[in-house]
Amino acid sequence: MPLQRFQSMISRAWEHEMSRNVRGEAAVEQYILALDEGTTSCRAILVDGRGKTAAAAQQEFSQYFPQAGWVEHDADEIWRVQLQVMREAAAQIDGNGIAAIGITNQRETVVVWDAITGEPLHRAIVWQCRRTSAFCEQLKAEGWEAEVRSRTGLLLDPYFSGTKLKWLLDEVPGLRGKGERGEALFGTVDSWLIWKLTEGAVHATDVSNASRTMLFNIHSLEWDAHILSKLNIPEAMLPEVKPSTGIYGYTRLLHDDGSIEVPIAGVAGDQQAALFGQGCFDPGMAKNTYGTGCFLLKNTGSKPVQSEKGLLATIAWKHGDETTYALEGSVFTAGAVVQWLRDGLGLIANAAESQTIAASVADTQGVYFVPAFTGLGTPYWKPDARGMITGLTRGITSAHIVRAALESIAYQTADVLRAMSAESGIGLRELRIDGGAVVNDLLVQFQADLLGVTVIRPKTLETTALGAAFLAGLGIGFWSSLDELRALWELDATFTPQRDEEWRQSVYSGWLQAVGYQV
Ligand SMILES: Nc1ncnc2c1ncn2[C@@H]1O[C@H](COP(=O)(O)OP(=O)(O)O)[C@@H](O)[C@H]1O
Ligand SMILES: O=P(O)(O)OC[C@H](O)CO
């Protein structure tokens, strides 16, 4: 049966089921619960049938920086915080109204845990962590970059999970033996949450998350035996890889009395979920998400595009039998620079203040801020690059520094877009944006001015969570088609370029000079 007909049949069955409950009474309104586990906070959002946010809860969790360039999370804390916000959001409606759960997550971050006790066996090693940079250099020297690229679509960089997992297997006493016996499990954060939510019944991930591990073959859609063998990673500890839509398992943990069982029906890495939540279903459509980092993804359709310009070929999602690929540019430090202005320098009291302070000066007076705190991603791929402020003169104030920090987010995006245009020979006509930092109008207008491209902000900025909800909703037939989802996307604001090409070239060449000191 054609997929669309099958989906619409399920959808009709679903509507019928929802129009009554067991006692024949009119049923409560149905929602999809999206769990969005980001780098700095956990969110839970209830999405209604029109794609609107009906309830939300969010809480930050701890960041650990044990050495320069190292970043860790406490996987147990992530689970506790995610469970708490999930219950907070769920408590805002009748629990019977939750039709399914979608999960989306910070990608690449590595969790290892005991298969029996469920205890994490080390702090999670976060995607930003550079601890395996020397090992990656060694693999490059051995000629492994071409292997990694052709098999996984990625580059040899400490960003991805593979070398982080190898580091744990080498450093944590007994872990490799336990992994070989299936007594220790590996997962990205989606797998960890699925395992906790199903109380140890399901050890799985989706193709989009698997494609970020550097261990997954994006052509055959299987764990890559050649890379596993090179890194000496036991396959027994890896999760089962599933499509991004469909039922993974059930959780009873929505309420502490275990009274309701809800299916987990959609999973994707957060950047791929944002692409989906932005309705970028067609080849050529792109979005940029401004969170801790900045991630620009362009849908490339049913085939991966191998980049010569430092972009990544990655899996966007798999729905039914159809796998969709994307080309990605990854910027490691974006909104995180604003957090550093707040927590590291004390220049702002909160993130919102970055806008008012930056707006108090007309420009940066030639100051450039290169926020390479954890190296540089696309297009430079320099894990050992470090942060830098250039162009300081006696007239520079904290406002210029704050402005330069915000502008650095836009400059890094311009680098990515330049690589993408060079790759395809075609520039973007418009860019859809989302993520925590795009509430900052000064940043977004500067972005449009710098790119010379119209920047479009949707009404729902929680696009990542929305994407996870869409995937889970498709997984149970709550929504029946991509066309139905496309119609739910709503415009908030359009930012059109206000500056000319001469200005663009002049400020961008200053940026290239500054970043050039690190690359
Ligand atoms: N008004 C603002 N201006 C600039 N950056 C902001 C603003 N509000 C939040 N941010 C930044 O957005 C990021 C949080 O966005 P979010 O999408 O929640 O990130 P993540 O999913 O990576 O945790 C933080 O790094 C924060 O500094
Ligand atoms: O947590 P975010 O939104 O910054 O996303 C992190 C990315 O998934 C890292 O690849």
Coordinates of C-alpha atoms and ligand atoms in Angstrom, one line a residue:
M1 CA 0.0 0.0 0.0
P2 CA 1.4 3.5 -0.8
L3 CA 2.8 5.1 2.3
Q4 CA 0.5 8.2 2.1
R5 CA -2.6 6.1 1.9
F6 CA -1.5 3.9 4.8
Q7 CA -0.7 7.1 6.8
S8 CA -4.1 8.6 6.1
M9 CA -5.8 5.3 7.0
I10 CA -4.0 5.3 10.4
S11 CA -4.8 9.0 10.8
R12 CA -8.6 8.3 10.3
A13 CA -8.4 5.5 12.8
W14 CA -6.6 7.7 15.2
E15 CA -9.3 10.5 14.9
H16 CA -12.0 7.9 15.4
E17 CA -10.2 6.6 18.5
M18 CA -9.8 10.1 19.9
S19 CA -13.4 11.1 19.4
R20 CA -14.5 8.8 22.2
N21 CA -13.0 7.2 25.3
V22 CA -13.7 3.7 26.8
R23 CA -16.8 4.9 28.5
G24 CA -18.1 6.4 25.2
E25 CA -17.6 10.0 26.6
A26 CA -16.1 12.8 24.4
A27 CA -12.3 12.4 24.8
V28 CA -10.0 15.1 26.2
E29 CA -8.0 17.2 23.8
Q30 CA -4.9 15.4 22.6
Y31 CA -1.3 16.7 22.6
I32 CA 2.2 15.5 21.7
L33 CA 4.8 16.0 24.4
A34 CA 8.2 17.0 23.1
L35 CA 11.2 16.5 25.3
D36 CA 14.1 18.8 24.2
E37 CA 17.3 18.0 26.0
G38 CA 19.7 20.8 25.0
T39 CA 23.3 21.6 25.9
T40 CA 22.4 23.9 28.7
S41 CA 18.8 23.0 29.7
C42 CA 16.0 20.5 29.5
R43 CA 12.6 21.5 28.2
A44 CA 9.3 19.8 27.9
I45 CA 6.6 21.2 25.6
L46 CA 3.1 20.2 24.9
V47 CA 2.1 20.7 21.3
D48 CA -1.6 20.7 20.2
G49 CA -3.0 19.5 16.8
R50 CA -2.5 23.0 15.3
G51 CA 1.2 23.0 16.2
K52 CA 0.7 25.5 19.0
T53 CA 2.5 25.3 22.4
A54 CA 0.0 24.5 25.1
A55 CA 2.3 24.2 28.0
A56 CA 6.0 24.3 28.7
A57 CA 8.6 23.8 31.4
Q58 CA 12.4 24.3 31.3
Q59 CA 15.3 24.0 33.7
E60 CA 19.1 24.5 33.3
F61 CA 21.6 21.9 34.5
S62 CA 25.2 21.9 35.5
Q63 CA 28.2 22.3 33.1
Y64 CA 31.6 20.9 34.1
F65 CA 34.9 22.1 32.7
P66 CA 37.4 19.8 34.4
Q67 CA 40.3 21.0 32.2
A68 CA 40.9 23.6 29.5
G69 CA 38.8 22.7 26.5
W70 CA 37.0 19.8 28.3
V71 CA 33.3 19.8 28.8
E72 CA 31.2 17.3 30.8
H73 CA 27.6 16.8 32.0
D74 CA 26.2 14.6 34.7
A75 CA 23.9 12.1 32.9
D76 CA 21.9 11.4 36.1
E77 CA 21.3 15.1 36.6
I78 CA 20.1 15.4 32.9
W79 CA 17.7 12.5 33.5
R80 CA 16.4 14.0 36.8
V81 CA 15.9 17.4 35.3
Q82 CA 14.3 16.0 32.1
L83 CA 11.9 13.9 34.2
Q84 CA 11.0 16.9 36.4
V85 CA 10.2 19.2 33.5
M86 CA 8.3 16.4 31.7
R87 CA 6.1 16.0 34.7
E88 CA 5.7 19.8 35.2
A89 CA 4.5 20.2 31.6
A90 CA 2.3 17.1 31.8
A91 CA 0.7 18.3 35.0
Q92 CA -0.7 21.3 33.2
I93 CA -3.2 19.2 31.2
D94 CA -5.3 16.0 31.7
G95 CA -2.7 13.2 31.6
N96 CA -5.0 11.2 29.3
G97 CA -4.4 13.9 26.7
I98 CA -0.8 13.0 25.9
A99 CA -0.9 10.9 22.8
A100 CA 2.8 10.4 22.3
I101 CA 6.3 11.6 23.3
G102 CA 8.9 12.9 20.9
I103 CA 12.6 13.2 22.0
T104 CA 15.2 15.6 20.7
N105 CA 18.6 16.2 22.1
Q106 CA 22.1 17.7 22.0
R107 CA 23.9 15.4 19.6
E108 CA 27.3 13.6 19.8
T109 CA 27.5 13.8 23.6
V110 CA 28.5 10.4 24.9
V111 CA 26.9 8.5 27.8
V112 CA 28.0 5.1 29.1
W113 CA 26.0 3.3 31.7
D114 CA 25.7 0.0 33.5
A115 CA 23.2 -2.2 31.8
I116 CA 22.0 -3.8 35.1
T117 CA 22.0 -0.9 37.6
G118 CA 21.5 2.0 35.1
E119 CA 24.3 3.9 36.8
P120 CA 26.3 6.2 34.5
L121 CA 29.9 4.9 34.4
H122 CA 31.5 8.3 33.8
R123 CA 30.3 11.9 33.4
A124 CA 28.9 12.4 29.9
I125 CA 31.5 13.8 27.5
V126 CA 29.9 16.7 25.8
W127 CA 30.0 17.5 22.0
Q128 CA 32.1 20.6 22.8
C129 CA 34.8 18.7 24.5
R130 CA 38.2 18.7 22.8
R131 CA 39.9 15.9 24.8
T132 CA 40.5 13.6 21.8
S133 CA 42.0 16.3 19.6
A134 CA 45.6 14.7 19.6
F135 CA 44.1 11.3 18.8
C136 CA 42.2 12.8 15.9
E137 CA 45.4 14.3 14.6
Q138 CA 47.0 10.9 14.8
L139 CA 44.2 9.3 12.8
K140 CA 44.5 12.0 10.2
A141 CA 48.3 11.4 10.0
E142 CA 47.4 7.7 9.4
G143 CA 45.2 8.7 6.4
W144 CA 41.9 8.0 8.1
E145 CA 40.1 11.2 7.2
A146 CA 39.1 10.0 3.8
E147 CA 37.7 6.8 5.3
V148 CA 35.7 8.7 7.9
R149 CA 34.3 11.1 5.3
S150 CA 33.3 8.6 2.7
R151 CA 31.6 6.3 5.3
T152 CA 30.1 8.7 7.8
G153 CA 29.9 12.0 5.9
L154 CA 31.8 13.6 8.8
L155 CA 35.3 14.9 9.3
L156 CA 38.0 13.7 11.8
D157 CA 37.3 16.0 14.7
P158 CA 36.9 15.5 18.4
Y159 CA 33.4 17.0 18.1
F160 CA 31.9 13.6 17.2
S161 CA 31.1 10.7 19.6
G162 CA 33.4 8.0 18.2
T163 CA 36.8 9.1 19.6
K164 CA 35.1 10.2 22.9
L165 CA 33.8 6.7 23.4
K166 CA 37.2 5.3 22.6
W167 CA 38.7 7.6 25.2
L168 CA 36.2 6.3 27.8
L169 CA 36.9 2.6 26.9
D170 CA 40.7 3.3 27.3
E171 CA 40.4 5.3 30.5
V172 CA 37.6 3.9 32.6
P173 CA 38.9 0.7 34.3
G174 CA 36.9 -2.4 33.2
L175 CA 34.7 -0.6 30.8
R176 CA 35.8 -2.3 27.6
G177 CA 35.3 -5.8 29.1
K178 CA 31.8 -4.8 30.3
G179 CA 31.0 -3.3 26.9
E180 CA 32.1 -6.5 25.1
R181 CA 29.8 -8.6 27.4
G182 CA 26.9 -6.2 26.9
E183 CA 27.0 -5.2 30.6
A184 CA 27.9 -1.6 29.7
L185 CA 25.9 0.4 27.2
F186 CA 26.7 3.4 25.0
G187 CA 24.3 6.0 23.8
T188 CA 23.9 9.6 22.8
V189 CA 21.5 11.5 25.1
D190 CA 18.4 10.3 23.2
S191 CA 19.3 6.7 23.9
W192 CA 20.0 7.5 27.5
L193 CA 16.6 9.1 27.9
I194 CA 14.8 6.3 26.0
W195 CA 16.4 3.7 28.2
K196 CA 15.5 5.6 31.4
L197 CA 11.9 6.3 30.2
T198 CA 11.3 2.7 29.3
E199 CA 13.0 1.6 32.6
G200 CA 15.7 -0.3 30.8
A201 CA 13.5 -2.0 28.3
V202 CA 14.7 -0.2 25.1
H203 CA 18.3 0.6 24.0
A204 CA 17.8 2.5 20.8
T205 CA 18.7 5.6 18.8
D206 CA 17.5 7.1 15.6
V207 CA 19.4 7.4 12.3
S208 CA 19.9 11.2 12.7
N209 CA 21.7 10.8 16.1
A210 CA 23.6 7.7 14.9
S211 CA 24.9 9.8 11.9
R212 CA 26.7 12.1 14.4
T213 CA 28.7 9.4 16.1
M214 CA 31.4 8.9 13.4
L215 CA 30.6 5.2 13.8
F216 CA 27.6 5.0 11.5
N217 CA 27.7 4.3 7.8
I218 CA 25.2 6.9 6.3
H219 CA 24.9 4.9 3.0
S220 CA 24.2 1.4 4.4
L221 CA 22.4 2.8 7.5
E222 CA 24.4 0.4 9.8
W223 CA 27.1 0.7 12.3
D224 CA 30.4 0.7 10.4
A225 CA 32.4 -2.4 11.2
H226 CA 35.6 -1.0 9.7
I227 CA 35.5 2.1 11.9
L228 CA 34.4 0.2 15.0
S229 CA 37.3 -2.1 14.5
K230 CA 39.8 0.7 14.1
L231 CA 38.6 2.4 17.3
N232 CA 38.3 -1.0 19.1
I233 CA 34.6 -0.3 20.0
P234 CA 32.5 -3.4 21.0
E235 CA 29.4 -3.5 18.9
A236 CA 27.5 -5.1 21.8
M237 CA 27.3 -1.8 23.6
L238 CA 25.8 0.1 20.7
P239 CA 22.1 0.9 20.5
E240 CA 19.7 -0.4 17.9
V241 CA 19.3 2.2 15.1
K242 CA 15.7 3.0 14.1
P243 CA 13.8 5.5 11.9
S244 CA 13.0 8.9 13.3
T245 CA 9.3 8.1 13.3
G246 CA 7.5 5.1 14.8
I247 CA 7.1 3.5 18.2
Y248 CA 10.3 3.0 20.2
G249 CA 8.7 1.8 23.4
Y250 CA 6.4 3.0 26.2
T251 CA 6.9 5.0 29.4
R252 CA 4.9 4.8 32.6
L253 CA 6.9 7.7 34.1
L254 CA 4.7 10.6 33.1
H255 CA 3.2 10.5 36.5
D256 CA 4.8 9.1 39.6
D257 CA 2.0 6.6 40.2
G258 CA 2.7 5.0 36.8
S259 CA -1.0 5.1 35.9
I260 CA -0.6 6.0 32.3
E261 CA 1.5 4.5 29.5
V262 CA 2.6 6.7 26.6
P263 CA 4.4 5.7 23.5
I264 CA 7.8 7.3 22.5
A265 CA 7.1 7.7 18.8
G266 CA 9.6 10.2 17.4
V267 CA 13.3 10.8 17.9
A268 CA 15.9 13.1 16.2
G269 CA 19.0 15.1 17.0
D270 CA 18.1 18.6 17.9
Q271 CA 19.4 20.3 14.7
Q272 CA 17.7 17.8 12.5
A273 CA 14.5 18.2 14.5
A274 CA 14.7 22.0 14.1
L275 CA 15.0 21.5 10.3
F276 CA 11.9 19.4 10.5
G277 CA 10.1 21.8 12.8
Q278 CA 10.9 24.6 10.4
G279 CA 9.1 22.7 7.7
C280 CA 12.3 22.4 5.5
F281 CA 11.0 19.2 3.9
D282 CA 12.1 20.0 0.4
P283 CA 15.7 19.8 -1.0
G284 CA 17.3 23.3 -0.9
M285 CA 15.4 24.5 2.1
A286 CA 17.7 25.6 5.0
K287 CA 17.5 26.8 8.6
N288 CA 20.0 28.1 11.1
T289 CA 19.5 27.5 14.9
Y290 CA 21.1 29.9 17.3
G291 CA 21.5 28.0 20.7
T292 CA 24.7 27.2 22.5
G293 CA 26.3 26.8 19.1
C294 CA 24.9 27.6 15.7
F295 CA 23.9 24.9 13.2
L296 CA 23.0 25.6 9.6
L297 CA 21.4 22.7 7.9
K298 CA 20.2 22.4 4.3
N299 CA 18.0 19.6 3.1
T300 CA 19.7 17.7 0.2
G301 CA 17.0 15.2 -0.4
S302 CA 17.4 11.5 -0.7
K303 CA 21.2 11.5 -1.3
P304 CA 24.1 12.7 0.9
V305 CA 26.2 15.4 -0.6
Q306 CA 29.9 15.0 0.2
S307 CA 31.4 18.4 0.8
E308 CA 34.8 19.8 -0.3
K309 CA 34.3 22.9 1.8
G310 CA 34.3 21.7 5.4
L311 CA 30.5 21.0 5.6
L312 CA 29.1 17.7 6.9
A313 CA 26.9 15.2 5.1
T314 CA 24.5 14.0 7.7
I315 CA 21.1 12.2 8.0
A316 CA 18.2 14.6 8.5
W317 CA 15.6 12.0 9.4
K318 CA 14.1 8.7 8.2
H319 CA 10.3 8.6 7.9
G320 CA 8.9 5.2 6.7
D321 CA 11.3 3.9 4.2
E322 CA 12.5 7.3 3.1
T323 CA 15.8 8.7 4.3
T324 CA 16.4 12.4 3.9
Y325 CA 20.0 13.9 4.1
A326 CA 21.3 17.3 4.9
L327 CA 24.4 19.4 4.5
E328 CA 25.5 21.0 7.8
G329 CA 27.7 23.8 8.9
S330 CA 28.5 23.6 12.7
V331 CA 29.6 26.6 14.8
F332 CA 30.6 25.6 18.3
T333 CA 30.2 28.8 20.2
A334 CA 27.2 31.1 19.5
G335 CA 24.8 31.8 22.4
A336 CA 27.5 30.4 24.7
V337 CA 29.5 33.6 24.1
V338 CA 26.6 35.6 25.7
Q339 CA 26.6 33.2 28.7
W340 CA 30.3 33.9 29.0
L341 CA 29.8 37.7 28.9
R342 CA 27.4 37.1 31.8
D343 CA 29.1 34.4 33.9
G344 CA 32.8 34.8 32.9
L345 CA 33.1 38.6 32.6
G346 CA 30.1 39.9 34.4
L347 CA 29.5 42.4 31.6
I348 CA 25.7 41.7 31.5
A349 CA 23.3 40.6 34.1
N350 CA 21.3 38.4 31.7
A351 CA 21.2 37.4 28.0
A352 CA 18.6 40.0 27.1
E353 CA 20.8 42.8 28.3
S354 CA 23.3 42.0 25.6
Q355 CA 21.0 43.6 23.1
T356 CA 20.4 46.9 25.0
I357 CA 24.1 47.2 25.8
A358 CA 25.2 46.4 22.3
A359 CA 22.6 48.9 20.9
S360 CA 24.2 51.7 23.0
V361 CA 27.1 51.9 20.5
A362 CA 26.7 52.3 16.7
D363 CA 29.4 49.7 15.9
T364 CA 32.4 47.9 17.5
Q365 CA 34.9 50.5 16.4
G366 CA 36.9 47.8 14.6
V367 CA 36.9 45.3 17.5
Y368 CA 36.4 41.6 16.5
F369 CA 35.7 38.8 19.0
V370 CA 36.6 35.3 17.8
P371 CA 34.9 33.0 20.3
A372 CA 36.9 29.9 19.6
F373 CA 36.5 28.7 23.2
T374 CA 36.3 25.0 22.2
G375 CA 38.0 25.3 18.8
L376 CA 36.5 26.3 15.5
G377 CA 34.1 24.1 13.4
T378 CA 32.9 24.8 9.8
P379 CA 34.8 25.7 7.7
Y380 CA 38.1 25.8 9.6
W381 CA 37.9 22.6 11.7
K382 CA 40.7 23.7 14.1
P383 CA 40.0 22.0 17.5
D384 CA 43.0 23.7 19.1
A385 CA 42.0 27.3 18.1
R386 CA 41.2 29.5 21.1
G387 CA 39.2 32.7 21.8
M388 CA 40.5 36.1 21.0
I389 CA 39.5 39.8 20.9
T390 CA 41.3 42.0 18.4
G391 CA 41.4 45.7 17.5
L392 CA 41.4 47.1 21.0
T393 CA 42.1 50.8 21.4
R394 CA 41.8 53.2 24.4
G395 CA 38.3 54.2 23.4
I396 CA 36.8 50.7 23.6
T397 CA 34.2 50.1 26.3
S398 CA 32.4 47.1 27.5
A399 CA 29.6 47.9 25.2
H400 CA 31.9 47.5 22.2
I401 CA 33.0 44.1 23.5
V402 CA 29.4 43.0 24.1
R403 CA 28.5 44.1 20.5
A404 CA 31.5 42.3 19.1
A405 CA 30.5 39.1 20.9
L406 CA 27.0 39.3 19.4
E407 CA 28.4 40.1 15.9
S408 CA 30.7 37.1 16.2
I409 CA 27.7 34.8 16.0
A410 CA 26.6 36.4 12.7
Y411 CA 30.2 36.3 11.3
Q412 CA 30.5 32.6 12.0
T413 CA 27.2 32.0 10.3
A414 CA 28.5 34.0 7.3
D415 CA 31.5 31.7 7.1
V416 CA 29.2 28.7 7.0
L417 CA 26.9 30.2 4.4
R418 CA 29.9 31.2 2.2
A419 CA 31.1 27.6 2.3
M420 CA 27.6 26.3 1.4
S421 CA 27.3 28.7 -1.5
A422 CA 30.8 27.8 -2.7
E423 CA 29.8 24.1 -2.5
S424 CA 26.6 24.3 -4.5
G425 CA 27.4 27.5 -6.6
I426 CA 24.0 28.8 -5.5
G427 CA 23.5 31.3 -2.6
L428 CA 20.5 31.1 -0.3
R429 CA 17.6 33.6 -1.1
E430 CA 16.3 33.5 2.5
L431 CA 17.2 31.9 5.8
R432 CA 14.8 30.5 8.4
I433 CA 16.1 31.0 11.9
D434 CA 15.3 29.7 15.4
G435 CA 16.9 29.0 18.8
G436 CA 17.2 30.8 22.1
A437 CA 19.3 33.7 20.8
V438 CA 17.1 34.8 17.9
V439 CA 14.9 36.9 20.2
N440 CA 17.8 39.3 19.9
D441 CA 16.6 41.6 17.1
L442 CA 20.0 43.4 17.0
L443 CA 21.7 40.2 16.3
V444 CA 19.2 39.1 13.7
Q445 CA 19.2 42.4 11.8
F446 CA 23.0 42.4 11.8
Q447 CA 22.8 38.8 10.4
A448 CA 20.6 39.9 7.5
D449 CA 22.8 43.0 6.9
L450 CA 25.9 40.9 6.9
L451 CA 24.6 38.1 4.6
G452 CA 22.6 40.4 2.3
V453 CA 19.9 37.8 2.6
T454 CA 16.4 38.0 4.0
V455 CA 16.2 36.4 7.4
I456 CA 12.9 34.9 8.5
R457 CA 11.8 34.2 12.1
P458 CA 8.9 31.9 12.7
K459 CA 6.3 32.5 15.5
T460 CA 7.3 29.3 17.3
L461 CA 10.9 29.7 18.3
E462 CA 10.9 26.3 20.0
T463 CA 11.3 24.8 16.5
T464 CA 13.5 22.0 17.8
A465 CA 10.8 20.8 20.2
L466 CA 8.2 21.3 17.5
G467 CA 10.2 19.1 15.1
A468 CA 10.3 16.3 17.7
A469 CA 6.6 16.7 18.3
F470 CA 5.9 16.5 14.5
L471 CA 8.0 13.3 14.2
A472 CA 6.2 11.7 17.1
G473 CA 2.8 12.8 15.8
L474 CA 3.6 11.3 12.4
G475 CA 4.8 8.2 14.2
I476 CA 1.3 7.6 15.5
G477 CA -0.8 9.2 12.8
F478 CA -1.7 12.2 14.9
W479 CA -0.7 14.2 11.8
S480 CA -1.0 12.4 8.5
S481 CA 1.4 14.0 6.1
L482 CA 4.2 16.5 5.6
D483 CA 1.7 18.8 3.8
E484 CA -0.4 18.9 6.9
L485 CA 2.7 20.0 8.9
R486 CA 3.8 22.5 6.3
A487 CA 0.6 24.4 6.8
L488 CA 1.3 24.8 10.5
W489 CA 4.4 27.0 10.0
E490 CA 3.7 30.6 10.9
L491 CA 5.8 33.8 10.2
D492 CA 6.7 36.1 13.1
A493 CA 9.1 38.6 11.4
T494 CA 11.1 39.2 8.3
F495 CA 14.5 41.0 8.5
T496 CA 15.6 42.5 5.2
P497 CA 19.2 43.7 4.6
Q498 CA 19.7 47.4 5.3
R499 CA 23.4 47.8 4.3
D500 CA 25.1 47.8 1.0
E501 CA 27.7 45.4 -0.5
E502 CA 30.6 47.8 0.2
W503 CA 29.9 47.8 3.9
R504 CA 29.5 44.0 3.9
Q505 CA 32.8 43.5 2.3
S506 CA 34.6 45.9 4.5
V507 CA 33.3 44.5 7.9
Y508 CA 33.6 40.8 6.7
S509 CA 37.2 41.3 5.6
G510 CA 38.0 42.5 9.1
W511 CA 36.5 39.3 10.5
L512 CA 38.5 37.1 8.2
Q513 CA 41.6 38.9 9.2
A514 CA 40.8 38.4 12.9
V515 CA 39.8 34.7 12.6
G516 CA 42.9 34.3 10.4
Y517 CA 45.1 34.6 13.5
Q518 CA 43.7 31.3 14.7
V519 CA 43.6 29.2 11.6
Ligands
LIG1 N1 18.4 37.8 24.2 C1 19.4 37.0 23.9 N2 20.4 37.5 23.1 C2 21.5 36.7 22.8 N3 21.6 35.4 23.2 C3 20.6 34.9 23.9 C4 19.4 35.7 24.3 N4 18.6 34.9 25.1 C5 19.2 33.7 25.1 N5 20.4 33.7 24.4 C6 21.3 32.5 24.3 O1 20.7 31.4 23.7 C7 21.2 30.2 24.2 C8 20.1 29.3 24.7 O2 19.4 28.9 23.6 P1 18.8 27.4 23.5 O3 18.2 27.3 22.2 O4 18.0 27.2 24.7 O5 20.2 26.7 23.6 P2 20.6 25.1 23.9 O6 19.5 24.3 23.2 O7 21.9 25.0 23.2 O8 20.7 24.9 25.4 C9 22.1 30.6 25.4 O9 23.5 30.3 25.0 C10 21.9 32.1 25.6 O10 23.1 32.8 25.9
LIG2 O1 22.1 22.1 22.4 P1 22.3 22.9 21.2 O2 20.9 23.4 20.7 O3 23.3 23.9 21.2 O4 22.7 21.8 20.0 C1 23.9 21.1 20.2 C2 24.2 20.3 18.9 O5 23.3 19.3 18.8 C3 25.6 19.8 18.9 O6 25.9 19.1 17.7

